[in-house]
XYZ file of C-alpha atoms in Angstrom:
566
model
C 18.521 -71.165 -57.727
C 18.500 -69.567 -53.965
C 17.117 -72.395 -52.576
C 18.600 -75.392 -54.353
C 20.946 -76.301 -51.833
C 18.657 -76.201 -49.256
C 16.536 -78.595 -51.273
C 19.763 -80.837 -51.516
C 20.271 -81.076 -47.786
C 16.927 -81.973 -47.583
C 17.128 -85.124 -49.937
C 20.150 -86.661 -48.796
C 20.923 -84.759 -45.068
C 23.067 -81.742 -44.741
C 26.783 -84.191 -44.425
C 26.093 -84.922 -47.463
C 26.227 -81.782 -49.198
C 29.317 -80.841 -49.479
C 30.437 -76.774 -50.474
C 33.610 -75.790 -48.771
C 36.868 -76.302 -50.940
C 38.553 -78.628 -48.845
C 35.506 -80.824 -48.761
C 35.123 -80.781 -52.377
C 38.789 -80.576 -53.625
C 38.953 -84.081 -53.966
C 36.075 -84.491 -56.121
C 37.110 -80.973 -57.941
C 39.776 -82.752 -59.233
C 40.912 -85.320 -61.915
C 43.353 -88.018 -61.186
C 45.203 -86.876 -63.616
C 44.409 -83.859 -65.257
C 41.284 -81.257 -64.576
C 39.941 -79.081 -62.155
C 37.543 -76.618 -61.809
C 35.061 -74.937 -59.264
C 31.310 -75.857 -58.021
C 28.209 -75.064 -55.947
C 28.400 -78.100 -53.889
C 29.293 -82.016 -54.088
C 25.744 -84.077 -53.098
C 26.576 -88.014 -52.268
C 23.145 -89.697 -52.351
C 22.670 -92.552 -50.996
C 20.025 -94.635 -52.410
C 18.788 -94.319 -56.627
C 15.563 -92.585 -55.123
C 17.722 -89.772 -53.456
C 19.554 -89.782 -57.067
C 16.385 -89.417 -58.808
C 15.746 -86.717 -56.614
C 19.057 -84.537 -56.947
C 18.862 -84.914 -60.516
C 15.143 -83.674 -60.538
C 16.827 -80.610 -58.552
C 19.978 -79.532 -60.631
C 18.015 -80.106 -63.387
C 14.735 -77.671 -62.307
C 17.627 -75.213 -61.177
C 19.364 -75.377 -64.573
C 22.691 -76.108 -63.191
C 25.118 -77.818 -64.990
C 25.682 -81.425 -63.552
C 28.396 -83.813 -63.168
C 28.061 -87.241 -62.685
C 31.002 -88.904 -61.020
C 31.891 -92.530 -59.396
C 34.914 -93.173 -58.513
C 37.583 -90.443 -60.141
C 40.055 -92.686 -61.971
C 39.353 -91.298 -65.326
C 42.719 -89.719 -67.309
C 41.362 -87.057 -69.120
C 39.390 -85.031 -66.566
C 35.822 -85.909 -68.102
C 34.088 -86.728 -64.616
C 35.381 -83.308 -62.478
C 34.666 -79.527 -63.323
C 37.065 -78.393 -65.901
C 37.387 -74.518 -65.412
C 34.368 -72.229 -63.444
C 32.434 -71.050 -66.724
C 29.775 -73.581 -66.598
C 25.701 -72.450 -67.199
C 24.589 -71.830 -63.762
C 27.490 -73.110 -62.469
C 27.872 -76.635 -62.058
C 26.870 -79.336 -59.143
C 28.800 -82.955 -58.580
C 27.202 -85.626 -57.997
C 29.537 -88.337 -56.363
C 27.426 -92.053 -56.979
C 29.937 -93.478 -54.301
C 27.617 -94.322 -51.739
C 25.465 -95.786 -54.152
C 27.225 -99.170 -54.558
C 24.715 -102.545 -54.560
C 25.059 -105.099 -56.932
C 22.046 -108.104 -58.253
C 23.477 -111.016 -59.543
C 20.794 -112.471 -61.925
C 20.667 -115.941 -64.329
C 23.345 -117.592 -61.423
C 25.243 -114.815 -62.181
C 25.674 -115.352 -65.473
C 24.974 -111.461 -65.433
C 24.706 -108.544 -62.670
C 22.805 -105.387 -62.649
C 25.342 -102.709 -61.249
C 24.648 -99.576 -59.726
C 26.285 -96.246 -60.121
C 28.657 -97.007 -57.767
C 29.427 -100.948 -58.108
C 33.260 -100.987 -58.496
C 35.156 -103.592 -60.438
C 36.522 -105.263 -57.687
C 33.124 -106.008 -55.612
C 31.971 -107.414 -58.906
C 34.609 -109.515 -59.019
C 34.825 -110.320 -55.208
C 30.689 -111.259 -55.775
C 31.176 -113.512 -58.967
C 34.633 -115.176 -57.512
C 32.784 -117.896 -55.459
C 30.673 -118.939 -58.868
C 33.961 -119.492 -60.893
C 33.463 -116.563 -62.793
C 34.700 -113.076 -63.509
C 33.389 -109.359 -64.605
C 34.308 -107.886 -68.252
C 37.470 -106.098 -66.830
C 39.944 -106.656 -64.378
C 41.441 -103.809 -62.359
C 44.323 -101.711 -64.891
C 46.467 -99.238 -64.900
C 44.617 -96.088 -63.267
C 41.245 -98.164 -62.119
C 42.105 -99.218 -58.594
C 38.077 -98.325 -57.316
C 37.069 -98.141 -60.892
C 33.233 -98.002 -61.057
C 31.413 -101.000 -63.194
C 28.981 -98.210 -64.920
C 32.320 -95.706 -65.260
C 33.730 -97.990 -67.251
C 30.357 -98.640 -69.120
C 29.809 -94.845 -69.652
C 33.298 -94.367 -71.123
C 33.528 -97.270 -73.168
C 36.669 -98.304 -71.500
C 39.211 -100.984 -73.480
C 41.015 -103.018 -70.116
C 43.749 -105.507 -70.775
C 41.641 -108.708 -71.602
C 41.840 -109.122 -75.570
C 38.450 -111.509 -76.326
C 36.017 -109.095 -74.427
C 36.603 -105.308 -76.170
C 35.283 -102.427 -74.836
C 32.805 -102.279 -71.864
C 29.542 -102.097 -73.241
C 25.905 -103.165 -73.171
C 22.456 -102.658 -74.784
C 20.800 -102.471 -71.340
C 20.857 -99.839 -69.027
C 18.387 -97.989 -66.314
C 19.279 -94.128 -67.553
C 17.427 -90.540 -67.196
C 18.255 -88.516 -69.908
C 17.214 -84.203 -69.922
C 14.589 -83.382 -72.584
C 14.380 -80.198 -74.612
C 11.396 -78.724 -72.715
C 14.179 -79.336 -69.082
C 11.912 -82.351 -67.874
C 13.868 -85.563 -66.588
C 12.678 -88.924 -67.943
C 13.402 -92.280 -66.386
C 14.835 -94.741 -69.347
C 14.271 -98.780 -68.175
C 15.629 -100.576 -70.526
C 17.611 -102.776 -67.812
C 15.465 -105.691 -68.935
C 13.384 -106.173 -65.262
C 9.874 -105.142 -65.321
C 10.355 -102.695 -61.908
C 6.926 -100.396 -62.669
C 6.035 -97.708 -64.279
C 6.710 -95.056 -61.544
C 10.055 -93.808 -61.356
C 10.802 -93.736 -57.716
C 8.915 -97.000 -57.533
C 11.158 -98.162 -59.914
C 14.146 -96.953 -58.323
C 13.527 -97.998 -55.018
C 12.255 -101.566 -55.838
C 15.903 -101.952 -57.526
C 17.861 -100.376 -54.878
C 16.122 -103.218 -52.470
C 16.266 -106.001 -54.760
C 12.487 -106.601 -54.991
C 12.413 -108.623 -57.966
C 12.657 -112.204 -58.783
C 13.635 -114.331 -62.054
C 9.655 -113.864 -63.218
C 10.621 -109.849 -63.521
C 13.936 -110.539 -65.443
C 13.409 -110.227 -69.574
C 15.513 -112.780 -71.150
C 16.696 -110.201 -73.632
C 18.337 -111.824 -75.813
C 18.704 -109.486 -78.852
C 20.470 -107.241 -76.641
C 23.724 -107.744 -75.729
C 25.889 -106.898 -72.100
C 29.212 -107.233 -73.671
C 30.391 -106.794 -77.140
C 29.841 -109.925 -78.995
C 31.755 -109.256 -81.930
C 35.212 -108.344 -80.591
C 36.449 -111.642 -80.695
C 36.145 -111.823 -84.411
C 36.632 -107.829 -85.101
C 40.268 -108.158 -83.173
C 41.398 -111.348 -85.428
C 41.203 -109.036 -88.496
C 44.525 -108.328 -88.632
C 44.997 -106.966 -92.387
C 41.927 -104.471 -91.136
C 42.809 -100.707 -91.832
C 41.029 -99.162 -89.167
C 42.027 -99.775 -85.013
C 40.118 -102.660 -83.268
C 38.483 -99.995 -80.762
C 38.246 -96.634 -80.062
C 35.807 -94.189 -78.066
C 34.663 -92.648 -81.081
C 33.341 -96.304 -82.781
C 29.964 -95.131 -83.707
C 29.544 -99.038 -83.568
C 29.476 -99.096 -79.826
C 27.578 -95.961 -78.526
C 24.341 -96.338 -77.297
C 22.243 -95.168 -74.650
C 24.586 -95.674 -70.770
C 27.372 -96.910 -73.643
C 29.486 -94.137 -74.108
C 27.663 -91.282 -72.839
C 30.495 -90.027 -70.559
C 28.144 -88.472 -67.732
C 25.727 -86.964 -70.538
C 23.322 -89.385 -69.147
C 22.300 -90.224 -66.217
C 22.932 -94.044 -65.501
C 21.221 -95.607 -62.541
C 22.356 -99.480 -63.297
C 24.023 -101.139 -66.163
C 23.426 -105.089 -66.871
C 26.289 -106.968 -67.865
C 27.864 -110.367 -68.921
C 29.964 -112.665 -66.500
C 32.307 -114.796 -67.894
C 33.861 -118.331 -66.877
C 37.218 -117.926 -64.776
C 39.763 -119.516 -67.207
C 41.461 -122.457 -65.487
C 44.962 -123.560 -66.216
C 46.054 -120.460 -68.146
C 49.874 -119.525 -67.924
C 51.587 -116.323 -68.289
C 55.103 -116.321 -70.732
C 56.864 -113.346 -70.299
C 58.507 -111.865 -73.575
C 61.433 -109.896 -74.102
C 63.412 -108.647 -77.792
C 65.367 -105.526 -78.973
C 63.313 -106.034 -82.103
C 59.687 -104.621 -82.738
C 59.501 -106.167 -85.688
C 59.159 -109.682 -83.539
C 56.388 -108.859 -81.688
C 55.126 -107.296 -84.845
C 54.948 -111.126 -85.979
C 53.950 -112.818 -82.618
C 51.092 -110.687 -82.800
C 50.088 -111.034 -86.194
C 50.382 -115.180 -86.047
C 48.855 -115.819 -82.844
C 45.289 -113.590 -84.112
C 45.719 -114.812 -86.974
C 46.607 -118.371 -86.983
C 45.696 -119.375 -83.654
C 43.008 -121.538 -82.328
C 42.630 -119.837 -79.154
C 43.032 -115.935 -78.727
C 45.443 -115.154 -75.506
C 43.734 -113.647 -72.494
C 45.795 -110.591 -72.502
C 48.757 -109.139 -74.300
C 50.336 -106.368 -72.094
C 53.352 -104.060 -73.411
C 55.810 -102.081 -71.530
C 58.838 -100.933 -73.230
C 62.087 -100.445 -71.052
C 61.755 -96.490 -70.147
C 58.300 -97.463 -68.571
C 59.425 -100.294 -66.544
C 62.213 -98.486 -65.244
C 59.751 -95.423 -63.803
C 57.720 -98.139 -62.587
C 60.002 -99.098 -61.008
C 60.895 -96.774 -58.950
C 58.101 -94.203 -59.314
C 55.279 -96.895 -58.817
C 57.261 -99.078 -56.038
C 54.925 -97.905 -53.278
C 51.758 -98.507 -54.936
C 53.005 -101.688 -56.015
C 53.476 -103.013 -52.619
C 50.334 -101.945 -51.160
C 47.973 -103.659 -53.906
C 49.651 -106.416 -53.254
C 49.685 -106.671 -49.121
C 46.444 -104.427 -48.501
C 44.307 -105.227 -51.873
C 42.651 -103.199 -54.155
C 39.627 -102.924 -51.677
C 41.272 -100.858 -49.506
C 42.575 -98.758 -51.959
C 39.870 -95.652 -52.177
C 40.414 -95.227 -48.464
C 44.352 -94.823 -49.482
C 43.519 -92.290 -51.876
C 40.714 -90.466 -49.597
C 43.934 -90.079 -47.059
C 45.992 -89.176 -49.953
C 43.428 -86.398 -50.926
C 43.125 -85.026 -47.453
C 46.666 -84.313 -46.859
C 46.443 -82.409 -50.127
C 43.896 -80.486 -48.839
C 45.577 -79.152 -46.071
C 46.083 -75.050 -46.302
C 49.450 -75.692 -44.898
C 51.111 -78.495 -47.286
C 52.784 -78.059 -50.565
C 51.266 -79.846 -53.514
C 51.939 -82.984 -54.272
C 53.050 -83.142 -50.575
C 51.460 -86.934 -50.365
C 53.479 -87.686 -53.132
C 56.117 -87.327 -52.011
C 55.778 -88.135 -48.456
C 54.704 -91.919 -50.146
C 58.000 -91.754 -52.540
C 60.182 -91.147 -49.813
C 58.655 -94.167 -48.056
C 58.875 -96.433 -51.042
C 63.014 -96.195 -51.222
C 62.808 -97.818 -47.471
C 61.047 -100.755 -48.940
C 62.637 -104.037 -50.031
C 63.391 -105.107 -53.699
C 59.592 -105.909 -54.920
C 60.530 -107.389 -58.831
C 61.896 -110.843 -59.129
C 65.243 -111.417 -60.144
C 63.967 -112.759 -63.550
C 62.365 -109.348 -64.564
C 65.233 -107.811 -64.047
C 67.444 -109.669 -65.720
C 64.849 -108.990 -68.868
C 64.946 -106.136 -68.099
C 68.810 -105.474 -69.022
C 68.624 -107.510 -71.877
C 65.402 -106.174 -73.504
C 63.909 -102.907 -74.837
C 60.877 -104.701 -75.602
C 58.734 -106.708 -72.703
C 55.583 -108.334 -73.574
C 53.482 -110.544 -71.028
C 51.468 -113.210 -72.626
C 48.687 -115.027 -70.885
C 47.008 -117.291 -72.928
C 43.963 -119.836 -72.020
C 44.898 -123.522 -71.228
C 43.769 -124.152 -74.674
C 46.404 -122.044 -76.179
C 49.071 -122.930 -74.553
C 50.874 -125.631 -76.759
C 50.327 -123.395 -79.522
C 52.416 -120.499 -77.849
C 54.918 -122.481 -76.513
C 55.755 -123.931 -80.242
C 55.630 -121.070 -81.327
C 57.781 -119.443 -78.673
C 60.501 -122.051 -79.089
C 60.914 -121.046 -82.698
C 60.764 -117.037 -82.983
C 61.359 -116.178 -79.212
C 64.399 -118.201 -77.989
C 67.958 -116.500 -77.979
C 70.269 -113.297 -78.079
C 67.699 -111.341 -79.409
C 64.411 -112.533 -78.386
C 63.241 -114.790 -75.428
C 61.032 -115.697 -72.846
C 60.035 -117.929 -70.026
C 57.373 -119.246 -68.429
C 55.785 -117.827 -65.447
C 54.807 -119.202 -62.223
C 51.377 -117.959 -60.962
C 53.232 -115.420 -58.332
C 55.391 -113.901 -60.931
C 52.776 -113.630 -63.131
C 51.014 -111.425 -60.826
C 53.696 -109.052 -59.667
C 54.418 -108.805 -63.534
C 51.120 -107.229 -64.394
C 50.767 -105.506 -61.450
C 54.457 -103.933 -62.097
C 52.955 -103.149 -65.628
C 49.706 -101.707 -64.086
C 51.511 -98.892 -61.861
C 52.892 -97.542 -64.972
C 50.303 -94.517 -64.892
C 50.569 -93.389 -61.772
C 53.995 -93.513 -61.850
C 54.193 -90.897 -64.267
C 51.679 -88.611 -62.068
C 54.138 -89.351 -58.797
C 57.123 -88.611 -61.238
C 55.619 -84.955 -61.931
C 54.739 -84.468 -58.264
C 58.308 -85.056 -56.942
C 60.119 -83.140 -60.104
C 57.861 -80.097 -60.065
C 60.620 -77.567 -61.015
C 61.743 -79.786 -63.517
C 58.187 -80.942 -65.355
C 56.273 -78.748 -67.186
C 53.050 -81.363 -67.101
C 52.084 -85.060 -68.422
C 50.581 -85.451 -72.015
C 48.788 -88.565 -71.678
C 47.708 -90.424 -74.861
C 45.658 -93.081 -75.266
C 45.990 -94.413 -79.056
C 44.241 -97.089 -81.017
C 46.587 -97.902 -84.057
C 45.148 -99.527 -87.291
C 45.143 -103.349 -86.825
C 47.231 -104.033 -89.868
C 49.394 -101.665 -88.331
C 53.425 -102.979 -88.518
C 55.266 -99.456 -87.343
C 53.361 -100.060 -83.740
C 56.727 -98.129 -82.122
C 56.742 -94.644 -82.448
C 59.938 -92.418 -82.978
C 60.047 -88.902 -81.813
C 61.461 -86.519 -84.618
C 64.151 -85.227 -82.581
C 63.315 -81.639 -81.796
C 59.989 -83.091 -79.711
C 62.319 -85.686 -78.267
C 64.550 -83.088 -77.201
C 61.332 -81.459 -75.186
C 60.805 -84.762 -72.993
C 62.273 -86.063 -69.726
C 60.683 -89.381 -70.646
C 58.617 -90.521 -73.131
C 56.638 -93.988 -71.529
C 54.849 -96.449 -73.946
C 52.839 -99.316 -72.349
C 49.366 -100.640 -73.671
C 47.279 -103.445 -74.805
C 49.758 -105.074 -77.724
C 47.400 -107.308 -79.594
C 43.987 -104.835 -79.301
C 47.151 -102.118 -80.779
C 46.025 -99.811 -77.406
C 49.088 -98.070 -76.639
C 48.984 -95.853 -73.787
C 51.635 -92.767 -74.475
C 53.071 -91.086 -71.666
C 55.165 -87.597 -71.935
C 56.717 -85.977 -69.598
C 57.680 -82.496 -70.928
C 60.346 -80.261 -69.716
C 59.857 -77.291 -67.635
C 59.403 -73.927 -70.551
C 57.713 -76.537 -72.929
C 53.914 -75.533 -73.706
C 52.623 -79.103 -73.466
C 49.066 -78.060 -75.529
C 51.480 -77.195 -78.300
C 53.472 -80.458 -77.932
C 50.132 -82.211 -77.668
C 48.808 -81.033 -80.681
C 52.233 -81.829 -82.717
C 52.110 -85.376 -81.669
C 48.484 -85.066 -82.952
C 49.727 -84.656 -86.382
C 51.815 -87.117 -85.525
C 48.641 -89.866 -84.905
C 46.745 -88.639 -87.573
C 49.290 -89.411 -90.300
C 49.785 -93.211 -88.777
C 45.552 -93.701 -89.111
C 45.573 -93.617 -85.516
C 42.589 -92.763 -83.415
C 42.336 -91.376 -80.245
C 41.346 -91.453 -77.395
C 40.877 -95.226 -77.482
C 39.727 -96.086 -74.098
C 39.786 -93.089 -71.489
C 36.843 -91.188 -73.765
C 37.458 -87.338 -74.411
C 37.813 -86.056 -71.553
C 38.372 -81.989 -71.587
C 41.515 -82.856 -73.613
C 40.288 -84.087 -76.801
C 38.385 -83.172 -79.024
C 35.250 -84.670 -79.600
C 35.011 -85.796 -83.317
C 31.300 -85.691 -85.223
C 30.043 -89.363 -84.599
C 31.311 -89.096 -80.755
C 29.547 -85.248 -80.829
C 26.588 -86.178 -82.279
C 25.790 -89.264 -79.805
C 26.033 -86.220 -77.081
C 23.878 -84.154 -78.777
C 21.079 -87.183 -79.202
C 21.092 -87.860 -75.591
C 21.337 -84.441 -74.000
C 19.993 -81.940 -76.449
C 19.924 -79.212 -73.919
C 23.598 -79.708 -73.047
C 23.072 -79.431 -69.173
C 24.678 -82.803 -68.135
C 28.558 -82.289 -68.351
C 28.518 -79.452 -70.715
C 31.573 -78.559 -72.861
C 32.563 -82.474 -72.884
C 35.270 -83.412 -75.686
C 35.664 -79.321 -75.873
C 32.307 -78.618 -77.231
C 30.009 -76.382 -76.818
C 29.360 -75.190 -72.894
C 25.919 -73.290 -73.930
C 22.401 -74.627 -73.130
C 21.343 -76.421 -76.367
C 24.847 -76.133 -78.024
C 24.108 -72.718 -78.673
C 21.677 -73.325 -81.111
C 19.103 -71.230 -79.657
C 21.681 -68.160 -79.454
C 22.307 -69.007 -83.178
C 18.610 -69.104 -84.610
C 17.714 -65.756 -82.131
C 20.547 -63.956 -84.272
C 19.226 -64.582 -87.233
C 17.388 -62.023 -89.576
């Protein structure tokens, strides 16, 4: 253990090992929610140098940590507390970030560090798109993060990120690391051969398995969403359905590169937006248009009127810089960000608040027509549909949504965008609204919830007493997957665990499950088909240990158990 770091700073050079606590804090902790302490931070920089850290934390029998980009919500990809076995190491894939577009890019092969948006920016020029677009927290959200968490997005015929085909080390029993290929590309046999011949690229369409009986997105969704008299939710991270291998494993693997699907950019599709005082409308919207419809929309996005309002004014600032600077320059935002909250001398949530004040100085950033929806409306539902679907949903618009109590219009392509992106600074306005109301807040208990699809009481009414213990209580999600993103913000003297676990009950009596796209985090608990999928792929527990509030111990404690018996 005495010489591990040493060993580190040889693999990937001394700047790269990080161990002070303003060097680390930003990778110590969660966007949200989590922190905890750790022997160092090591950024490799190629998938040989990864190979070779991992070979090290795991001879050392440190915990490890794999992280990308930090945009999880539930604290999964930072140290939660200090008590880890051997204490725990980070490893940040940032630097690791080359993508291989294969087939004409029907598909890509991703590494650890690929975000969402340099997919995107690679397949663009093709007349195509990746899985997921950018959402609510995942400005810099890794393509193998999202893989590795099973994460839902906004688009309503793709489902969950997943895939059958992954390059992944997992830790055996006897604490040797083996390399998994089962990316499809014949690479070798030896790992760091392997690894370094896909770092560079050295392969050709001759090396590239057609693999066709595995699949790089979830082809049933399409079909599994329609079901709308289904008693179970359309997706959730515990779907024992979609775990397998880089799919799911939440950092208890060790993913190198994910291959996954492209899909056509849709031409001609057009945005309605949707406002009512009645659920029960939407209720019926939904169920026709997956029901009935020829054409499913491309995304069905919620926001009730408490959300858009802290939006509003909590998420102003944010808004206005995706939109002028993009979401490229985004992690070098948040790196700033992080440093000034590093400083011994500052507050915290000093940037916060620094970037709040600055946000009242800018101009009005929501078209007139929002507003005026949003003083008629409770309800506000943006519907993009395909070019296909279009005649359908304006029929059917005509008839259910046009009047005093329901209505809509149609959207030109700018206001469609500021729309979503006013809908997609809904989380972090909830984190800036407990940074600048500190004495006020007690925390944020953030839900993600996947509601049975034959679900009709979608809206959820606090019994009064837990109303009583919120400032606000935000609802936005993913309307016609029934994702519904649940956003308290509890009053100072509240003990949000306890208020978590009575909205709990809450979930469980509605057939809810949860968490339905964020994965467990250190705030859920992991239930059996989720723990056992852990236990299969890290049976000595030393890759993010105590994940979904299990066991911390090296093989689950199992070895303690059989030593104590007679």
């Amino acid at each position: 253990m005495s010489d591990l770091l040493p060993r580190l700073r040889a693999i990937v050079r001394h700047r790269h090992v990080l161990t002070s606590d303003r060097q680390t804090a930003r990778y110590r902790a969660g966007y949200r929610t989590g922190s905890g302490a750790t022997l160092a931070v090591v950024r490799p920089g190629s998938l040989v140098e990864l190979w070779r850290v991992a070979k090290a934390c795991v001879a050392a029998d440190v915990s490890i940590i794999m992280q990308a980009a930090n945009t999880g919500l539930t604290g999964g990809s930072t140290p939660d507390g200090d008590d880890y076995p051997g204490g725990c190491v980070v490893i940040s894939t940032t630097r690791i970030a080359a993508l291989h577009l294969i087939d004409g890019g029907r598909q890509a092969i991703c590494l650890p560090g690929t975000t969402l948006h340099a997919l995107e920016q690679a397949l663009a020029p093709l007349g195509r798109e990746p899985h997921s677009v950018i959402g609510s927290s995942c400005f810099g959200a890794s393509v193998v993060g999202g893989i590795c968490n099973n994460s839902g997005g906004s688009l309503v015929q793709r489902g969950p990120a997943f895939t059958q085909l992954s390059l992944h080390a997992v830790v055996r029993p006897d604490g040797t690391l083996d390399l998994v290929n089962h990316l499809g590309v014949a690479l070798g046999d030896d790992p760091e051969t392997i690894l370094r011949r896909l770092d560079a690229g050295d392969f050709d369409a001759a090396n590239v398995e057609d693999a066709a009986d595995r699949w790089a997105h979830d082809h049933d969704y399409a079909a599994h969403v329609r079901a709308v008299d289904s008693a179970t939710p359309a997706r959730f991270n515990a779907d024992a359905r979609r775990l397998f291998e880089a799919s799911g494993s939440a950092g208890k693997a060790i993913v190198f590169a994910v291959r996954v699907d492209s899909f056509p950019k849709e031409e001609g599709a057009v945005t309605f937006y949707i406002g009512t005082n009645d659920p029960a409308r939407l209720t019926r919207l939904r169920r026709t248009i997956l029901r009935d419809f020829s054409a499913l929309p491309i995304a069905g996005e919620y926001m009730h009127r408490d959300a858009f309002d802290i939006a509003d004014r909590y998420g102003k600032d944010m808004f206005v810089a995706i939109e002028r600077i993009g979401t490229a320059r985004l992690p070098r935002l948040f790196a700033a960000k992080a440093w000034v909250d590093a400083l011994p001398f500052v507050r915290p949530g000093a940037s916060d608040r620094m970037m709040q004040r600055a946000g009242r100085l800018l101009p009005d950033h929501l078209p007139s027509e929002m507003r005026l929806f949003r003083d008629r409306f409770d309800h506000h539902l943006l519907l993009k549909m395909p070019a296909s679907g279009v005649s359908e949903a304006r029929a059917l618009l005509r008839a259910d949504c046009t009047g005093d109590e329901a209505d809509h219009f149609e959207c030109t392509p700018r206001l469609a965008a500021k729309a979503f992106l006013h809908r997609f600074v809904a989380a972090g306005a909830a984190v800036r609204y407990r940074a600048v109301h500190r004495r006020t807040v007690a925390d944020i208990v953030a839900l993600d919830i996947a509601l049975p699809r034959n679900a009709s009481d979608w809206q959820e009414i606090l019994p009064p007493d837990l109303a009583e213990q919120c400032v606000h209580s935000l609802y936005y999600g993913h309307f016609f997957c029934h994702v519904f993103h649940q956003d308290y913000i509890v009053r100072a003297g509240v003990d949000p665990l306890a208020f978590e676990h009575r909205i709990w009950a809450l979930l469980d009596a509605r057939g809810a499950e949860y968490p339905a796209e964020h994965n467990v985090g250190h705030l859920y608990r992991a239930k059996p088909a989720l723990e056992h999928f852990y236990r299969s792929i890290d049976p000595r527990n030393q890759c993010n240990p105590g994940l979904g509030q299990t066991s911390r111990e090296r093989y689950w404690g199992e070895q303690q158990k059989e030593a104590a018996r007679p």
